[in-house]
Amino acid sequence: MAVTTSTDHRVRFIAGVLLTTIPLWLLAWHFRVHNPLFVSRHIPIHNAWTVDRETFIQEWMENQIGNPPNRSAISYLCRKPEIKWRPSVVMDLDDANGGIGNVRGNIFDFLGLAILTGSSIMLPSFQSRSAEDLSSLWNGKIPFTTFFDTEHFVATFAAACPKMEIYMPSTNHSLLPPLTNRYGMPSMRQDLWPETVGTETPNTPEAAVKNFDSWLSAQPDKSTETTLVSVGRTLWEGLDTRALPTAVRRDFGNSLRLIPEVRRLAAIVTYNLALKYHLHTIDPRLPYYPSSFLGAHLRTENDAKAAGWLDNEAAAAHANYTGQTDAYLSQALEHNLPIIYVASGNATETSRFAEKAWSLHSINVTSKASLLTGPDLAALEALTWDQQGLVDYEVLRRCSSLAGFARSSFAFNIAITRHEFVDVNREVLRLRPEDVRREDVAFEDGLSKIWGRFEWQEERMLRGAWP
Ligand SMILES: *[C@@H]1O[C@H](CO)[C@@H](O)[C@H](O)[C@H]1NC(C)=O
Ligand SMILES: *[C@@H]1O[C@H](CO)[C@@H](O)[C@H](O)[C@H]1NC(C)=O
Ligand SMILES: *[C@@H]1O[C@H](CO)[C@@H](O)[C@H](O)[C@H]1NC(C)=O
Ligand SMILES: *[C@@H]1O[C@H](CO)[C@@H](O)[C@H](O)[C@H]1NC(C)=O
Ligand SMILES: *[C@@H]1O[C@H](CO)[C@@H](O)[C@H](O)[C@H]1NC(C)=O
């Protein structure tokens, strides 16, 4: 009898369990079917634990904004019927310079001008930074391949913009020398300079083309054959990016892809970061990781100091080392991110920040140099100072929350790229200079926050920098 009773109990217990769990299970099933968030949980987890290192690296490298390339997007610019193609006019960007943010700005302004005037181009080069003195930016021209993937660039324009010929400085020397006078492009940014609307020289792309036409016809030494024109650099004075369709903006921006060596190192850094700090949500196929780490650009190196960037008046209290690190820590806390990946060209400052973050908030701070070992670290160390910074540029593009400093176009350009991930329905990019901004924050869109202020740059970059 005792046995029967116990069985009865068990039967009753199981029935009870079933009666309560079946409805719960049905409810969960209902949710899974009807809620896309639940469905996505059932896609197998894809991260540094479930794929091997080489697959992770390959997938990481294949996925980014502007991929797969949509050539019809770039050809949108080159197909404009008003463009008068003149392949015998070859433009050469004379003096692009600075770090990646500025060099990208110089090159895109130049490309916009070349396309709209129907010119050919010399593959752009730029000035190198001195290894001894980081403030010294004029140390001779260095080739495009120092930063950018030449093959990708040439293939992109060959397909999307076949009428724009690209000359290689190393193999097409016969063109030299250029015209004696250098051409300076007027701004195309009517949004920045609206007061000139209605005057004889409005700041429009059309006016810039006209300006070039009359400048060229006035040059005494222009030849009837191929003419090389040196073009002075401009910075974020070219096309108004926000006036273009999203696909065009993304794809044009992606034509300047960083060199594969740098991108591969960034993929390895991310792989090691995921493993070391157990970041399971880092899926190499995602263009950014919604909840894994804060990416911070600590811009306190000696050249920034020398330029006066760290003086407080310049950036409303978030300028110096204390100001930047306090701001970045508050952002990590706000977003509940216990890991900070810091981009800095100064190892001493990086470890100071790590000690501070750990002692105040038990937040781990890491960097590319501490995440690479052996041959990977050697490959990093073989790069120049600016090239090493490019590894950070790539890693930061995908962080969960980006923290940067307003004086730097490096962080600001990443923020503008990341803004492409923001749902267009909640687009909050402050588009116009007159829009109200916080006194101490240059940019904030939920994915990125640029601390401090630098109005000159904000006004130009918001609509002038490419993702
Ligand atoms: C490619 O670009 C064109 C032109 O902007 C756009 O109409 C089209 O939707 C884009 N295609 C994709 C897959 O994004
Ligand atoms: C530049 O030189 C390369 C190699 O010699 C050649 O294939 C290419 O056609 C030249 N480009 C132009 C625009 O002349
Ligand atoms: C790095 O920062 C330290 C102060 O923390 C400074 O003494 C040193 O000169 C800096 N080096 C560079 C390259 O910025
Ligand atoms: C850094 O800036 C803060 C104000 O934001 C100021 O109180 C502090 O003295 C500055 N530190 C240095 C070392 O200049
Ligand atoms: C985080 O930093 C602390 C203090 O430096 C260290 O003890 C700990 O091992 C770090 N965590 C990881 C996962 O490395």
XYZ file of C-alpha atoms and ligand atoms in Angstrom:
537
model
C 0.000 0.000 0.000
C 2.787 2.335 0.938
C 4.281 1.760 -2.517
C 0.970 2.629 -4.250
C 0.652 5.802 -2.194
C 4.117 6.859 -3.140
C 3.366 6.153 -6.836
C 0.125 8.138 -6.531
C 2.077 11.013 -5.100
C 4.552 10.813 -7.894
C 1.818 10.642 -10.576
C 0.037 13.576 -8.989
C 3.316 15.470 -8.742
C 4.216 14.833 -12.408
C 0.719 15.776 -13.532
C 0.993 18.982 -11.504
C 4.330 19.796 -13.049
C 2.978 19.127 -16.531
C -0.143 21.184 -15.908
C 1.915 24.194 -14.897
C 4.742 23.823 -17.401
C 2.713 23.048 -20.538
C 0.974 26.429 -20.585
C 4.296 28.118 -19.805
C 5.941 26.200 -22.598
C 3.116 27.096 -24.979
C 3.439 30.709 -23.973
C 7.186 30.641 -24.545
C 6.646 28.973 -27.913
C 4.126 31.635 -28.823
C 6.630 34.335 -27.937
C 9.426 32.645 -29.821
C 7.323 32.481 -32.946
C 6.013 35.984 -32.682
C 8.975 37.857 -31.289
C 12.027 38.181 -33.525
C 14.288 38.589 -30.503
C 13.408 35.122 -29.275
C 13.831 33.609 -32.710
C 17.317 35.058 -33.009
C 18.320 33.264 -29.801
C 17.903 30.025 -31.709
C 20.443 30.901 -34.342
C 23.501 29.000 -33.130
C 25.911 31.183 -31.170
C 28.676 32.289 -33.455
C 31.705 33.617 -31.655
C 35.349 33.074 -30.719
C 34.430 29.773 -29.004
C 32.374 28.243 -31.793
C 34.509 29.158 -34.819
C 38.223 28.664 -35.258
C 40.595 31.614 -35.264
C 41.150 31.760 -39.021
C 37.411 31.618 -39.772
C 36.810 34.352 -37.225
C 39.455 36.548 -38.897
C 38.094 35.927 -42.397
C 34.497 36.625 -41.396
C 35.519 39.722 -39.493
C 37.376 41.062 -42.535
C 34.493 40.385 -44.898
C 31.921 42.262 -42.841
C 31.741 45.998 -42.531
C 29.758 48.990 -43.632
C 29.506 49.134 -47.391
C 29.855 45.355 -47.792
C 28.977 43.748 -50.045
C 29.909 46.682 -52.282
C 26.943 48.205 -54.075
C 28.522 49.628 -57.172
C 25.331 51.167 -58.388
C 25.554 53.362 -55.290
C 28.919 54.911 -56.212
C 28.056 55.095 -59.872
C 25.147 57.298 -58.775
C 27.770 60.045 -58.427
C 29.645 59.217 -61.628
C 26.565 58.795 -63.824
C 25.372 62.361 -63.427
C 24.630 63.515 -66.982
C 26.060 66.985 -66.395
C 29.582 65.602 -65.866
C 31.810 66.486 -68.804
C 34.501 63.768 -68.823
C 37.957 64.964 -69.802
C 40.431 62.136 -69.240
C 43.393 64.275 -70.324
C 43.074 66.425 -67.191
C 44.749 64.565 -64.345
C 44.308 65.853 -60.803
C 46.964 65.188 -58.199
C 46.171 65.811 -54.542
C 49.152 67.851 -53.474
C 49.268 68.022 -49.707
C 46.895 65.722 -47.850
C 48.193 65.297 -44.317
C 47.609 64.289 -40.714
C 46.154 61.141 -39.217
C 43.503 58.927 -40.792
C 40.560 61.239 -40.032
C 42.075 64.213 -41.844
C 43.622 62.226 -44.683
C 40.253 60.586 -45.417
C 38.645 64.033 -45.394
C 41.251 65.436 -47.815
C 40.941 62.486 -50.196
C 37.135 62.427 -50.311
C 36.967 66.177 -50.992
C 39.467 65.638 -53.801
C 37.553 62.655 -55.238
C 34.304 64.597 -55.243
C 35.974 67.409 -57.182
C 37.627 65.001 -59.642
C 34.348 63.178 -60.350
C 32.247 66.301 -60.785
C 34.814 67.938 -63.089
C 35.164 64.666 -65.040
C 38.914 64.533 -64.432
C 41.331 61.644 -64.142
C 43.284 61.305 -60.911
C 46.700 60.381 -59.695
C 46.284 57.798 -56.949
C 46.283 60.126 -53.912
C 49.346 60.312 -51.701
C 49.824 62.196 -48.455
C 52.473 63.574 -46.153
C 54.061 61.337 -43.571
C 54.378 62.079 -39.883
C 57.846 62.062 -38.381
C 58.600 59.060 -36.168
C 60.782 61.212 -33.892
C 58.466 64.208 -33.589
C 54.783 63.334 -33.861
C 53.846 67.004 -34.358
C 55.912 67.131 -37.505
C 53.519 66.235 -40.309
C 55.570 67.297 -43.339
C 58.151 64.664 -44.007
C 57.733 63.856 -47.647
C 54.953 62.203 -49.588
C 54.103 58.644 -48.778
C 52.039 56.349 -50.978
C 48.344 55.591 -50.767
C 49.161 52.010 -49.715
C 50.541 53.241 -46.404
C 46.926 53.477 -45.185
C 44.615 52.231 -47.910
C 43.919 49.109 -49.931
C 44.916 50.131 -53.477
C 43.443 47.087 -55.172
C 40.052 47.640 -53.543
C 40.076 51.342 -54.397
C 41.043 50.842 -58.044
C 38.564 47.971 -58.506
C 35.760 49.995 -56.910
C 36.223 52.961 -59.235
C 36.960 50.842 -62.297
C 33.536 49.259 -61.854
C 31.529 52.228 -60.603
C 33.260 55.114 -62.295
C 34.930 53.694 -65.418
C 35.386 57.086 -67.035
C 37.638 58.303 -64.238
C 41.128 57.087 -65.047
C 43.471 56.406 -62.165
C 47.178 56.974 -62.672
C 49.691 55.188 -60.490
C 52.433 57.537 -59.282
C 55.013 54.767 -59.495
C 54.330 53.681 -63.072
C 52.857 56.728 -64.836
C 55.735 59.177 -64.249
C 55.770 60.441 -67.802
C 52.994 62.866 -66.834
C 55.128 65.180 -64.777
C 55.540 68.080 -64.257
C 52.240 69.676 -63.214
C 51.017 73.133 -64.179
C 52.917 75.881 -62.379
C 49.882 77.103 -60.478
C 48.189 74.965 -57.913
C 44.407 74.771 -57.906
C 42.485 75.625 -54.734
C 38.926 74.356 -54.599
C 36.201 76.649 -53.248
C 33.894 75.072 -50.669
C 30.916 73.087 -52.014
C 29.167 73.264 -48.664
C 26.137 75.434 -49.161
C 24.755 74.039 -45.901
C 27.774 75.518 -44.088
C 27.834 78.817 -45.911
C 24.177 79.543 -46.674
C 24.706 83.309 -46.548
C 26.247 83.143 -50.019
C 23.032 81.804 -51.583
C 21.978 84.082 -54.410
C 25.355 85.764 -54.739
C 27.483 85.209 -57.815
C 29.548 82.464 -56.208
C 27.348 80.240 -54.074
C 29.110 77.322 -52.389
C 27.651 74.544 -54.471
C 29.206 71.611 -56.336
C 28.122 73.239 -59.615
C 29.876 76.489 -58.699
C 33.067 74.576 -57.844
C 33.026 72.899 -61.271
C 32.564 76.258 -62.976
C 35.355 77.718 -60.890
C 37.710 74.935 -61.982
C 36.748 75.335 -65.643
C 37.583 79.010 -65.712
C 40.733 78.523 -63.654
C 41.971 75.849 -66.061
C 41.291 77.837 -69.199
C 43.272 80.733 -67.726
C 46.414 78.653 -67.127
C 49.177 79.828 -69.479
C 51.078 76.539 -69.509
C 48.203 74.110 -69.997
C 48.823 71.776 -72.870
C 46.448 70.266 -75.377
C 47.742 66.876 -74.323
C 47.564 65.383 -70.865
C 47.705 68.062 -68.191
C 48.635 67.378 -64.606
C 46.983 69.688 -62.069
C 48.163 69.936 -58.463
C 45.149 70.357 -56.207
C 45.564 71.866 -52.760
C 43.895 69.996 -49.941
C 40.569 70.987 -48.437
C 39.011 69.423 -45.374
C 35.291 68.566 -45.274
C 34.485 71.270 -47.825
C 33.395 68.832 -50.549
C 30.038 67.155 -51.083
C 27.312 67.430 -48.458
C 27.185 63.754 -47.471
C 23.767 63.944 -45.832
C 22.223 65.192 -49.059
C 23.034 61.817 -50.664
C 21.206 58.483 -50.366
C 22.467 56.240 -47.535
C 23.833 53.582 -49.901
C 25.884 56.179 -51.759
C 27.306 57.585 -48.545
C 28.275 54.172 -47.209
C 29.759 52.852 -50.408
C 31.701 55.960 -51.285
C 33.067 55.942 -47.729
C 34.009 52.301 -48.034
C 36.085 52.914 -51.175
C 38.887 53.922 -48.810
C 39.318 50.582 -47.087
C 42.314 50.186 -44.807
C 45.185 47.887 -45.774
C 44.606 44.166 -45.185
C 47.603 43.893 -42.802
C 45.951 46.399 -40.465
C 42.486 44.891 -40.765
C 43.819 41.423 -40.080
C 45.570 42.639 -36.917
C 42.345 44.341 -35.822
C 40.484 41.054 -36.325
C 43.071 39.215 -34.209
C 42.881 41.894 -31.514
C 39.098 41.456 -31.426
C 39.369 37.662 -31.312
C 41.825 37.814 -28.404
C 39.730 40.473 -26.664
C 36.665 38.225 -26.837
C 38.529 35.208 -25.469
C 40.369 37.026 -22.703
C 37.341 38.873 -21.346
C 34.692 36.261 -22.158
C 32.802 38.493 -24.557
C 30.394 35.931 -26.001
C 28.363 38.485 -27.928
C 31.227 39.307 -30.297
C 30.086 37.707 -33.541
C 32.680 38.318 -36.297
C 29.919 38.719 -38.874
C 28.458 41.771 -37.142
C 29.513 45.269 -38.175
C 29.325 46.241 -34.494
C 28.718 44.496 -31.157
C 25.779 45.920 -29.205
C 26.798 44.783 -25.704
C 30.420 43.867 -25.247
C 32.948 46.650 -24.665
C 33.450 50.399 -24.551
C 35.918 51.736 -27.094
C 37.761 54.829 -25.897
C 40.132 57.100 -27.733
C 42.474 58.598 -25.169
C 43.977 61.526 -27.039
C 46.590 62.853 -24.654
C 49.804 62.147 -26.555
C 52.588 64.716 -26.736
C 51.526 66.102 -30.110
C 48.040 66.809 -28.721
C 49.642 68.523 -25.734
C 51.915 70.563 -28.005
C 48.909 71.673 -30.072
C 47.197 72.989 -26.921
C 44.346 70.480 -27.243
C 44.523 69.498 -23.599
C 43.921 72.987 -22.258
C 40.466 73.124 -20.804
C 39.172 76.224 -22.545
C 39.618 74.325 -25.759
C 37.136 71.599 -24.958
C 34.970 72.438 -21.989
C 36.435 70.404 -19.125
C 36.990 67.052 -20.825
C 40.315 67.992 -22.331
C 43.180 66.818 -20.153
C 44.023 63.284 -19.063
C 41.790 63.502 -15.982
C 38.944 65.046 -17.958
C 39.036 62.443 -20.729
C 39.422 59.416 -18.469
C 36.678 60.567 -16.047
C 34.332 61.051 -18.987
C 35.083 57.654 -20.507
C 34.645 55.854 -17.186
C 31.278 57.521 -16.622
C 30.222 56.372 -20.070
C 31.302 52.775 -19.389
C 29.282 52.804 -16.164
C 26.275 54.333 -17.875
C 26.263 51.584 -20.509
C 27.134 48.890 -17.987
C 30.263 47.831 -19.886
C 32.973 46.379 -17.624
C 35.655 46.259 -20.342
C 37.271 49.281 -21.994
C 39.387 48.934 -25.104
C 41.577 52.008 -25.185
C 43.184 53.467 -28.267
C 46.194 55.560 -27.375
C 49.596 56.140 -28.854
C 51.081 56.370 -25.367
C 51.639 53.147 -23.389
C 52.313 55.015 -20.122
C 48.959 56.788 -20.270
C 47.230 53.506 -21.153
C 48.511 51.783 -18.026
C 47.718 54.813 -15.848
C 44.155 54.630 -17.161
C 44.008 50.877 -16.494
C 45.041 51.370 -12.854
C 42.542 54.160 -12.371
C 39.640 52.221 -13.930
C 40.369 49.126 -11.863
C 40.838 50.904 -8.546
C 37.748 53.100 -8.932
C 35.248 50.818 -10.648
C 36.800 47.339 -11.194
C 36.723 48.028 -14.919
C 39.376 46.301 -17.026
C 41.174 48.469 -19.561
C 43.003 46.798 -22.399
C 44.702 47.798 -25.638
C 46.016 46.341 -28.867
C 49.555 45.951 -27.546
C 48.406 43.943 -24.532
C 46.107 41.740 -26.618
C 48.700 40.679 -29.187
C 51.586 38.279 -28.668
C 54.415 36.671 -30.625
C 54.369 37.206 -34.392
C 51.152 39.276 -34.195
C 52.768 41.724 -31.775
C 55.869 41.828 -33.967
C 53.662 42.636 -36.982
C 52.071 45.498 -35.032
C 55.422 46.862 -33.936
C 56.691 46.806 -37.514
C 54.029 49.378 -38.453
C 54.490 53.166 -38.230
C 52.830 55.192 -35.441
C 49.891 56.208 -37.637
C 49.492 52.714 -39.083
C 49.333 51.279 -35.553
C 46.570 53.797 -34.909
C 44.663 52.321 -37.841
C 44.342 49.030 -35.969
C 42.533 50.967 -33.237
C 40.435 52.721 -35.854
C 39.114 49.361 -37.061
C 38.542 47.908 -33.591
C 36.733 51.034 -32.369
C 34.390 51.081 -35.343
C 32.702 47.966 -33.926
C 32.711 48.669 -30.179
C 29.441 48.754 -28.224
C 29.818 52.351 -27.180
C 32.437 54.750 -28.486
C 33.990 57.452 -26.320
C 36.131 60.097 -27.950
C 37.496 63.601 -27.626
C 36.177 66.462 -29.768
C 39.561 67.756 -30.875
C 40.302 64.509 -32.678
C 38.941 63.844 -36.148
C 39.951 60.201 -35.616
C 37.242 59.505 -33.040
C 34.755 61.856 -34.680
C 35.048 60.102 -38.025
C 34.466 56.734 -36.355
C 31.365 58.182 -34.672
C 30.095 59.323 -38.066
C 30.694 55.876 -39.534
C 28.899 54.240 -36.634
C 26.000 56.610 -37.076
C 25.172 54.537 -40.157
C 24.093 51.774 -37.736
C 21.536 54.029 -36.132
C 18.048 53.193 -37.210
C 16.987 55.894 -39.668
C 13.733 56.180 -37.747
C 15.554 57.469 -34.730
C 18.146 59.475 -36.571
C 19.492 62.059 -34.149
C 22.565 63.357 -35.926
C 22.652 67.067 -35.378
C 22.731 68.256 -38.881
C 23.110 71.967 -38.743
C 25.419 74.309 -36.882
C 22.536 76.222 -35.388
C 21.109 73.101 -33.749
C 21.313 73.210 -29.985
C 24.206 71.218 -28.563
C 25.319 70.447 -25.085
C 28.017 72.726 -23.857
C 30.423 69.899 -23.191
C 29.477 67.215 -25.732
C 30.123 67.600 -29.449
C 28.190 64.537 -30.600
C 25.984 61.841 -29.102
C 23.725 59.380 -30.869
C 23.400 56.457 -28.453
C 26.275 54.550 -30.089
C 29.001 57.140 -29.736
C 29.744 60.118 -27.564
C 32.329 62.740 -28.432
C 33.251 64.690 -25.314
C 34.284 68.332 -25.327
C 33.684 70.854 -28.049
C 35.480 71.959 -31.180
C 32.967 73.862 -33.227
C 35.111 74.389 -36.301
C 35.417 70.641 -36.738
C 31.884 69.730 -35.669
C 30.340 72.013 -38.249
C 32.410 70.604 -41.051
C 32.411 66.939 -40.118
C 28.753 66.349 -39.351
C 27.830 66.606 -43.014
C 31.247 66.654 -44.624
C 32.943 63.472 -43.335
C 32.263 60.100 -44.941
C 31.410 56.907 -43.046
C 22.382 50.057 -54.180
O 22.392 51.447 -54.457
C 21.256 51.919 -55.162
C 21.477 53.377 -55.498
O 21.573 54.167 -54.352
C 20.010 51.687 -54.317
O 18.873 52.090 -55.031
C 19.906 50.198 -53.975
O 18.843 49.992 -53.098
C 21.190 49.715 -53.318
N 21.120 48.285 -53.102
C 21.354 47.711 -51.936
C 21.304 46.225 -51.896
O 21.622 48.371 -50.942
C 49.676 53.615 -65.796
O 50.681 52.612 -65.909
C 50.185 51.284 -65.958
C 51.357 50.323 -65.946
O 52.367 50.754 -66.834
C 49.312 51.110 -67.201
O 48.794 49.813 -67.257
C 48.172 52.122 -67.126
O 47.394 52.041 -68.307
C 48.701 53.534 -66.968
N 47.543 54.399 -66.692
C 47.272 55.416 -67.470
C 46.014 56.146 -67.063
O 47.962 55.765 -68.412
C 53.347 59.616 -22.663
O 52.823 60.139 -21.481
C 53.793 60.454 -20.486
C 53.059 60.982 -19.275
O 52.122 60.042 -18.810
C 54.789 61.458 -21.014
O 55.805 61.672 -20.054
C 55.397 60.943 -22.321
O 56.266 61.897 -22.865
C 54.301 60.610 -23.292
N 54.828 60.089 -24.547
C 54.278 60.318 -25.747
C 54.957 59.689 -26.904
O 53.252 60.967 -25.914
C 42.485 68.974 -15.726
O 41.258 69.669 -15.846
C 40.566 69.857 -14.633
C 39.252 70.563 -14.929
O 38.488 69.809 -15.790
C 41.394 70.676 -13.681
O 40.698 70.809 -12.433
C 42.727 69.993 -13.461
O 43.554 70.826 -12.679
C 43.424 69.720 -14.799
N 44.606 68.916 -14.553
C 45.791 69.245 -15.029
C 46.898 68.307 -14.693
O 45.954 70.214 -15.739
C 41.184 42.776 -14.795
O 42.122 43.584 -14.121
C 42.531 43.073 -12.865
C 43.443 44.109 -12.198
O 44.518 44.431 -13.017
C 43.234 41.741 -13.067
O 43.578 41.193 -11.820
C 42.287 40.800 -13.803
O 42.966 39.586 -14.098
C 41.813 41.432 -15.095
N 40.848 40.554 -15.742
C 41.167 39.818 -16.815
C 40.083 38.940 -17.361
O 42.259 39.855 -17.324
